[in-house]
Amino acid sequence: MSRSVIIEEAGGPEKMKLVEVEVGEPGPGEIRIRHKACGLNYIDVYQRTGLYPLPLPHALGMEAAGIVEAVGEGVTHLKEGDRAAYAAVPPGAYCDVRVMPAAQVCPLPDGISFEEAASIMLQGMTVEYLFHRTWPLEKGQTVLFHAAAGGVGLLACQWARSEGIELIGTAGTDAKCKLALEMGASHCINYRETDFVPEVKKITGDKGVDVVMDGVGKDTFDASLDCLKPLGMMMSFGNASGPVEPVSLLTLASKGSLKMTRTTLFTFLADHDRCQAMAKHLFEKVESGDVKVNIGQRFALEDIAEAHRALEARETTGSTIITL
């Protein structure tokens, strides 16, 4: 038996229930993994609220780390007793133990703890694909990154510094801006006190940035387009403030022949080999010291509703761990 967090209907944090479920043996292409720590991410909120609909009832949670207990037929990259971590579908990571598809579960190096792994798989591989697989970023280019003191943002600040990329961050308090700067941002703008568009133009000598990476969505999207230089790339990868309204192609033309993409991590992770390569790249960044894991807060599994409330209220910094 295992504890598991489920929803039977979409809604607020109170809709989540902690229940006991029976866990069986893995079938072909599956593993059974006993979790040591789970991660918390905004996609969990989207699924809970119904913005990203799930067939109900459904378990929640997208990332975790632990020890492989059993391996099904055809699984060759993992074995019983292996340390492993993942960000993967289907949701169901908020639990003690589960059976799941093995393809997107990745061997975890001994030098990275379970808590560290659970805090960086989804966020870290998001940064990996934004910087290396969406548009070819080069040393010396400039990036505007919103929510730079969040879990993804603090990893992006460090990643940018390690790649020689100038990252301009935004955050909602001076303390969060200070943290982003300490982690590698070249500049950070307190968007509650300063209009970030003229500030970005000032920092870039009125040229604008090469790329915007925006996980905030509705509140920042339109203004972000005004921060791009001609031929710049808008990467929208999240909706923390709500989904982005439809955009006219003529708007992109009038603002300088801009490019735009709406990405999701799980499109990149769907291919087994690419997923494993992305995780390996992330682990190399962590083990080299280029990227340091920042766990800002921890919540017990039975306090999952409180964790969701803190995340939605933007009261968290860095990554959040669910302890078991």
CSV table of C-alpha atoms in Angstrom, one decimal:
chain,number,residue,atom,x,y,z
A,1,MET,CA,0.0,0.0,0.0
A,2,SER,CA,1.0,3.6,-0.6
A,3,ARG,CA,-0.2,7.0,0.4
A,4,SER,CA,-1.1,9.0,-2.7
A,5,VAL,CA,-2.5,12.5,-3.3
A,6,ILE,CA,-5.5,12.5,-5.7
A,7,ILE,CA,-8.2,14.9,-6.9
A,8,GLU,CA,-11.8,13.7,-7.8
A,9,GLU,CA,-12.7,17.1,-9.2
A,10,ALA,CA,-10.8,20.2,-10.3
A,11,GLY,CA,-10.6,23.2,-8.0
A,12,GLY,CA,-8.6,24.7,-5.1
A,13,PRO,CA,-6.0,23.1,-2.9
A,14,GLU,CA,-8.7,21.8,-0.7
A,15,LYS,CA,-9.8,19.4,-3.5
A,16,MET,CA,-6.6,17.3,-2.9
A,17,LYS,CA,-7.1,14.1,-0.9
A,18,LEU,CA,-4.5,11.9,0.7
A,19,VAL,CA,-5.6,8.3,0.2
A,20,GLU,CA,-4.2,4.8,0.5
A,21,VAL,CA,-3.8,2.9,-2.8
A,22,GLU,CA,-2.6,-0.6,-3.6
A,23,VAL,CA,0.7,-0.8,-5.6
A,24,GLY,CA,1.2,-3.9,-7.8
A,25,GLU,CA,4.1,-5.3,-9.8
A,26,PRO,CA,5.6,-3.5,-12.9
A,27,GLY,CA,4.5,-4.7,-16.3
A,28,PRO,CA,6.5,-4.6,-19.5
A,29,GLY,CA,8.4,-1.3,-19.9
A,30,GLU,CA,7.6,-0.3,-16.3
A,31,ILE,CA,9.3,0.1,-12.9
A,32,ARG,CA,8.2,0.3,-9.3
A,33,ILE,CA,10.0,3.1,-7.5
A,34,ARG,CA,10.0,4.0,-3.8
A,35,HIS,CA,10.2,7.7,-3.4
A,36,LYS,CA,12.6,9.5,-1.0
A,37,ALA,CA,11.4,13.0,-2.0
A,38,CYS,CA,9.0,14.6,-4.4
A,39,GLY,CA,9.0,18.0,-6.1
A,40,LEU,CA,6.4,20.7,-6.4
A,41,ASN,CA,5.8,22.6,-9.7
A,42,TYR,CA,3.3,25.0,-11.2
A,43,ILE,CA,2.1,22.4,-13.6
A,44,ASP,CA,0.7,20.6,-10.6
A,45,VAL,CA,-1.5,23.7,-10.0
A,46,TYR,CA,-2.6,23.8,-13.6
A,47,GLN,CA,-3.7,20.1,-13.4
A,48,ARG,CA,-5.4,20.6,-10.0
A,49,THR,CA,-7.4,23.6,-11.2
A,50,GLY,CA,-8.4,22.0,-14.6
A,51,LEU,CA,-6.4,24.4,-16.8
A,52,TYR,CA,-4.6,21.3,-17.9
A,53,PRO,CA,-7.5,18.8,-17.7
A,54,LEU,CA,-6.9,15.3,-16.4
A,55,PRO,CA,-9.3,12.3,-16.5
A,56,LEU,CA,-10.8,12.2,-13.0
A,57,PRO,CA,-10.1,10.9,-10.4
A,58,HIS,CA,-6.4,11.2,-10.9
A,59,ALA,CA,-3.2,11.3,-8.9
A,60,LEU,CA,-1.0,14.5,-8.9
A,61,GLY,CA,2.7,15.2,-9.0
A,62,MET,CA,5.2,15.2,-11.8
A,63,GLU,CA,8.7,14.6,-10.3
A,64,ALA,CA,10.4,12.6,-7.6
A,65,ALA,CA,13.5,10.7,-6.7
A,66,GLY,CA,14.0,7.4,-5.0
A,67,ILE,CA,15.1,3.8,-5.3
A,68,VAL,CA,14.0,1.3,-8.0
A,69,GLU,CA,12.3,-1.7,-6.2
A,70,ALA,CA,11.4,-3.8,-9.3
A,71,VAL,CA,11.8,-3.7,-13.0
A,72,GLY,CA,9.5,-5.0,-15.7
A,73,GLU,CA,10.3,-6.8,-18.9
A,74,GLY,CA,12.2,-4.9,-21.5
A,75,VAL,CA,13.7,-2.2,-19.2
A,76,THR,CA,17.4,-2.1,-19.7
A,77,HIS,CA,18.6,1.3,-18.5
A,78,LEU,CA,17.5,0.6,-14.8
A,79,LYS,CA,17.8,-2.3,-12.4
A,80,GLU,CA,16.5,-3.1,-8.9
A,81,GLY,CA,18.3,-1.1,-6.3
A,82,ASP,CA,19.3,1.8,-8.6
A,83,ARG,CA,19.0,5.4,-7.4
A,84,ALA,CA,16.7,7.2,-9.9
A,85,ALA,CA,14.9,10.4,-10.5
A,86,TYR,CA,12.3,11.7,-13.0
A,87,ALA,CA,10.0,14.3,-14.3
A,88,ALA,CA,7.5,12.3,-16.3
A,89,VAL,CA,3.9,11.6,-17.2
A,90,PRO,CA,1.5,10.4,-16.1
A,91,PRO,CA,1.0,12.5,-13.0
A,92,GLY,CA,1.2,10.6,-9.7
A,93,ALA,CA,4.5,11.5,-8.0
A,94,TYR,CA,2.9,12.7,-4.8
A,95,CYS,CA,3.1,9.3,-3.2
A,96,ASP,CA,5.4,6.9,-1.3
A,97,VAL,CA,5.7,4.2,-4.0
A,98,ARG,CA,4.3,3.8,-7.5
A,99,VAL,CA,4.5,1.7,-10.7
A,100,MET,CA,5.2,3.9,-13.7
A,101,PRO,CA,6.6,3.8,-17.3
A,102,ALA,CA,10.4,3.5,-17.1
A,103,ALA,CA,11.4,5.4,-20.3
A,104,GLN,CA,11.6,8.8,-18.7
A,105,VAL,CA,13.1,7.7,-15.3
A,106,CYS,CA,16.8,8.5,-15.2
A,107,PRO,CA,19.7,6.9,-13.3
A,108,LEU,CA,20.8,9.3,-10.5
A,109,PRO,CA,24.5,9.8,-9.8
A,110,ASP,CA,25.6,9.1,-6.3
A,111,GLY,CA,26.9,12.7,-5.9
A,112,ILE,CA,23.3,14.2,-6.1
A,113,SER,CA,21.0,13.7,-3.1
A,114,PHE,CA,17.4,12.5,-3.5
A,115,GLU,CA,16.1,15.9,-2.3
A,116,GLU,CA,18.3,17.7,-4.8
A,117,ALA,CA,17.2,15.5,-7.6
A,118,ALA,CA,13.5,15.8,-6.7
A,119,SER,CA,13.9,19.6,-6.7
A,120,ILE,CA,15.6,20.0,-10.1
A,121,MET,CA,14.3,17.3,-12.6
A,122,LEU,CA,11.4,19.2,-14.0
A,123,GLN,CA,12.8,22.7,-13.5
A,124,GLY,CA,16.3,21.8,-14.5
A,125,MET,CA,15.4,20.0,-17.7
A,126,THR,CA,13.1,22.9,-18.5
A,127,VAL,CA,16.1,25.2,-18.4
A,128,GLU,CA,18.1,22.7,-20.4
A,129,TYR,CA,15.7,22.7,-23.3
A,130,LEU,CA,15.1,26.5,-23.2
A,131,PHE,CA,18.8,27.2,-23.5
A,132,HIS,CA,19.9,24.3,-25.8
A,133,ARG,CA,16.9,22.8,-27.7
A,134,THR,CA,14.4,25.6,-28.5
A,135,TRP,CA,16.6,28.2,-30.1
A,136,PRO,CA,20.5,28.1,-30.4
A,137,LEU,CA,21.7,30.5,-27.8
A,138,GLU,CA,25.2,31.7,-28.0
A,139,LYS,CA,27.7,33.2,-25.6
A,140,GLY,CA,27.3,37.0,-25.3
A,141,GLN,CA,23.6,37.0,-26.1
A,142,THR,CA,21.0,38.6,-23.8
A,143,VAL,CA,17.9,36.9,-22.2
A,144,LEU,CA,15.0,38.4,-20.3
A,145,PHE,CA,13.8,35.9,-17.8
A,146,HIS,CA,10.6,36.5,-15.7
A,147,ALA,CA,10.2,35.1,-12.2
A,148,ALA,CA,14.0,34.9,-11.9
A,149,ALA,CA,13.9,34.0,-8.2
A,150,GLY,CA,11.6,31.0,-8.6
A,151,GLY,CA,12.7,27.5,-8.9
A,152,VAL,CA,13.2,27.6,-12.7
A,153,GLY,CA,14.5,31.1,-12.6
A,154,LEU,CA,17.3,30.5,-10.1
A,155,LEU,CA,18.5,27.6,-12.1
A,156,ALA,CA,18.3,29.7,-15.3
A,157,CYS,CA,20.4,32.4,-13.7
A,158,GLN,CA,23.2,30.0,-12.9
A,159,TRP,CA,22.9,28.3,-16.2
A,160,ALA,CA,23.2,31.6,-18.1
A,161,ARG,CA,26.3,32.5,-16.1
A,162,SER,CA,27.9,29.2,-16.9
A,163,GLU,CA,27.2,29.7,-20.6
A,164,GLY,CA,28.4,33.3,-20.8
A,165,ILE,CA,24.8,34.6,-21.5
A,166,GLU,CA,23.7,37.9,-20.0
A,167,LEU,CA,20.4,37.3,-18.1
A,168,ILE,CA,18.1,40.1,-17.1
A,169,GLY,CA,15.7,38.9,-14.5
A,170,THR,CA,12.5,40.2,-13.1
A,171,ALA,CA,11.1,39.5,-9.6
A,172,GLY,CA,8.5,40.9,-7.2
A,173,THR,CA,10.7,42.0,-4.3
A,174,ASP,CA,14.1,43.5,-3.7
A,175,ALA,CA,15.1,40.5,-1.7
A,176,LYS,CA,14.2,38.2,-4.6
A,177,CYS,CA,16.1,40.4,-7.0
A,178,LYS,CA,19.1,40.2,-4.7
A,179,LEU,CA,18.9,36.4,-4.7
A,180,ALA,CA,18.7,36.2,-8.5
A,181,LEU,CA,21.8,38.5,-8.8
A,182,GLU,CA,23.7,36.2,-6.4
A,183,MET,CA,22.8,33.2,-8.5
A,184,GLY,CA,24.1,34.7,-11.7
A,185,ALA,CA,21.6,37.2,-13.2
A,186,SER,CA,23.5,40.2,-14.7
A,187,HIS,CA,20.6,42.5,-13.8
A,188,CYS,CA,17.3,42.0,-12.0
A,189,ILE,CA,14.3,44.4,-12.1
A,190,ASN,CA,11.7,44.6,-9.3
A,191,TYR,CA,8.6,44.7,-11.5
A,192,ARG,CA,6.4,45.9,-8.6
A,193,GLU,CA,8.4,49.1,-8.4
A,194,THR,CA,9.7,49.6,-12.0
A,195,ASP,CA,8.3,49.2,-15.5
A,196,PHE,CA,10.5,46.5,-16.8
A,197,VAL,CA,10.2,47.5,-20.5
A,198,PRO,CA,12.1,50.8,-20.4
A,199,GLU,CA,14.5,49.3,-17.9
A,200,VAL,CA,15.4,46.5,-20.3
A,201,LYS,CA,15.8,49.0,-23.1
A,202,LYS,CA,18.1,51.1,-20.9
A,203,ILE,CA,20.2,48.1,-19.9
A,204,THR,CA,20.5,47.0,-23.6
A,205,GLY,CA,21.3,50.4,-25.0
A,206,ASP,CA,17.8,50.5,-26.5
A,207,LYS,CA,18.5,47.4,-28.6
A,208,GLY,CA,16.3,44.9,-26.7
A,209,VAL,CA,17.1,41.3,-25.8
A,210,ASP,CA,17.7,38.4,-28.1
A,211,VAL,CA,15.4,36.1,-26.3
A,212,VAL,CA,12.6,36.3,-23.7
A,213,MET,CA,11.9,33.2,-21.5
A,214,ASP,CA,8.4,33.7,-20.0
A,215,GLY,CA,6.8,31.3,-17.6
A,216,VAL,CA,4.5,33.9,-16.1
A,217,GLY,CA,2.1,34.2,-19.0
A,218,LYS,CA,-0.8,36.7,-19.2
A,219,ASP,CA,0.7,39.5,-17.0
A,220,THR,CA,4.0,39.7,-18.7
A,221,PHE,CA,3.5,38.5,-22.3
A,222,ASP,CA,2.5,41.6,-24.2
A,223,ALA,CA,5.2,43.8,-22.6
A,224,SER,CA,7.8,41.1,-23.1
A,225,LEU,CA,7.3,41.4,-26.9
A,226,ASP,CA,8.4,45.1,-26.6
A,227,CYS,CA,11.6,44.0,-25.0
A,228,LEU,CA,12.8,42.0,-28.0
A,229,LYS,CA,15.2,43.2,-30.6
A,230,PRO,CA,14.2,42.7,-34.3
A,231,LEU,CA,14.2,39.0,-35.2
A,232,GLY,CA,14.1,38.1,-31.5
A,233,MET,CA,12.6,34.9,-30.0
A,234,MET,CA,9.7,34.8,-27.5
A,235,MET,CA,9.7,31.5,-25.6
A,236,SER,CA,6.5,31.1,-23.6
A,237,PHE,CA,6.6,28.1,-21.4
A,238,GLY,CA,4.1,28.7,-18.5
A,239,ASN,CA,1.0,30.4,-17.3
A,240,ALA,CA,1.5,31.3,-13.7
A,241,SER,CA,-0.6,34.5,-14.0
A,242,GLY,CA,-3.1,32.9,-16.5
A,243,PRO,CA,-3.0,31.8,-20.1
A,244,VAL,CA,-1.8,34.2,-22.8
A,245,GLU,CA,-4.5,35.8,-25.0
A,246,PRO,CA,-4.3,35.0,-28.8
A,247,VAL,CA,-1.6,36.9,-30.6
A,248,SER,CA,-1.9,38.2,-34.2
A,249,LEU,CA,0.9,37.3,-36.6
A,250,LEU,CA,0.7,40.9,-37.7
A,251,THR,CA,1.8,42.0,-34.2
A,252,LEU,CA,4.9,39.9,-34.5
A,253,ALA,CA,5.6,41.5,-37.9
A,254,SER,CA,5.1,45.1,-36.7
A,255,LYS,CA,7.4,44.6,-33.7
A,256,GLY,CA,10.3,43.5,-35.8
A,257,SER,CA,9.7,40.1,-37.5
A,258,LEU,CA,9.7,38.4,-34.1
A,259,LYS,CA,9.6,34.6,-33.6
A,260,MET,CA,7.5,32.9,-31.0
A,261,THR,CA,7.0,29.5,-29.6
A,262,ARG,CA,4.9,27.9,-26.8
A,263,THR,CA,6.9,25.0,-25.5
A,264,THR,CA,6.2,22.2,-23.0
A,265,LEU,CA,8.9,20.1,-21.3
A,266,PHE,CA,7.1,16.8,-21.9
A,267,THR,CA,7.3,17.2,-25.7
A,268,PHE,CA,11.1,17.2,-25.3
A,269,LEU,CA,11.0,14.3,-22.8
A,270,ALA,CA,8.8,12.1,-24.9
A,271,ASP,CA,11.8,10.6,-26.7
A,272,HIS,CA,13.7,8.3,-24.4
A,273,ASP,CA,17.2,9.0,-25.7
A,274,ARG,CA,16.6,12.8,-25.7
A,275,CYS,CA,15.2,12.6,-22.1
A,276,GLN,CA,18.2,10.7,-20.9
A,277,ALA,CA,20.6,13.1,-22.6
A,278,MET,CA,18.9,16.1,-21.0
A,279,ALA,CA,19.0,14.6,-17.6
A,280,LYS,CA,22.7,13.7,-18.0
A,281,HIS,CA,23.5,17.3,-19.1
A,282,LEU,CA,21.6,18.6,-16.1
A,283,PHE,CA,23.4,16.2,-13.7
A,284,GLU,CA,26.8,17.3,-15.2
A,285,LYS,CA,25.9,20.9,-14.5
A,286,VAL,CA,25.1,20.1,-10.9
A,287,GLU,CA,28.1,17.9,-10.3
A,288,SER,CA,30.5,20.5,-11.8
A,289,GLY,CA,29.2,23.2,-9.5
A,290,ASP,CA,27.9,25.3,-12.4
A,291,VAL,CA,24.4,24.9,-11.0
A,292,LYS,CA,23.7,24.7,-7.2
A,293,VAL,CA,20.4,23.5,-6.0
A,294,ASN,CA,18.4,26.0,-4.0
A,295,ILE,CA,15.7,24.3,-1.8
A,296,GLY,CA,13.7,27.2,-0.4
A,297,GLN,CA,11.1,25.3,1.6
A,298,ARG,CA,9.9,21.8,2.6
A,299,PHE,CA,6.4,20.5,3.2
A,300,ALA,CA,5.2,17.1,4.4
A,301,LEU,CA,3.1,15.1,2.1
A,302,GLU,CA,0.1,15.5,4.4
A,303,ASP,CA,0.5,19.3,4.1
A,304,ILE,CA,0.3,19.3,0.3
A,305,ALA,CA,-2.6,21.8,0.3
A,306,GLU,CA,-0.5,24.3,2.2
A,307,ALA,CA,2.4,23.9,-0.2
A,308,HIS,CA,0.1,24.6,-3.2
A,309,ARG,CA,-1.3,27.7,-1.4
A,310,ALA,CA,2.2,29.1,-0.9
A,311,LEU,CA,3.2,28.4,-4.5
A,312,GLU,CA,0.2,30.2,-5.9
A,313,ALA,CA,0.6,33.2,-3.5
A,314,ARG,CA,4.2,33.5,-4.8
A,315,GLU,CA,5.5,33.0,-1.3
A,316,THR,CA,8.1,30.5,-2.3
A,317,THR,CA,11.7,31.0,-3.4
A,318,GLY,CA,13.9,28.4,-5.2
A,319,SER,CA,12.5,24.9,-5.3
A,320,THR,CA,10.0,23.3,-3.0
A,321,ILE,CA,10.4,19.7,-1.6
A,322,ILE,CA,7.6,17.4,-0.5
A,323,THR,CA,9.0,15.2,2.2
A,324,LEU,CA,7.8,11.6,2.9
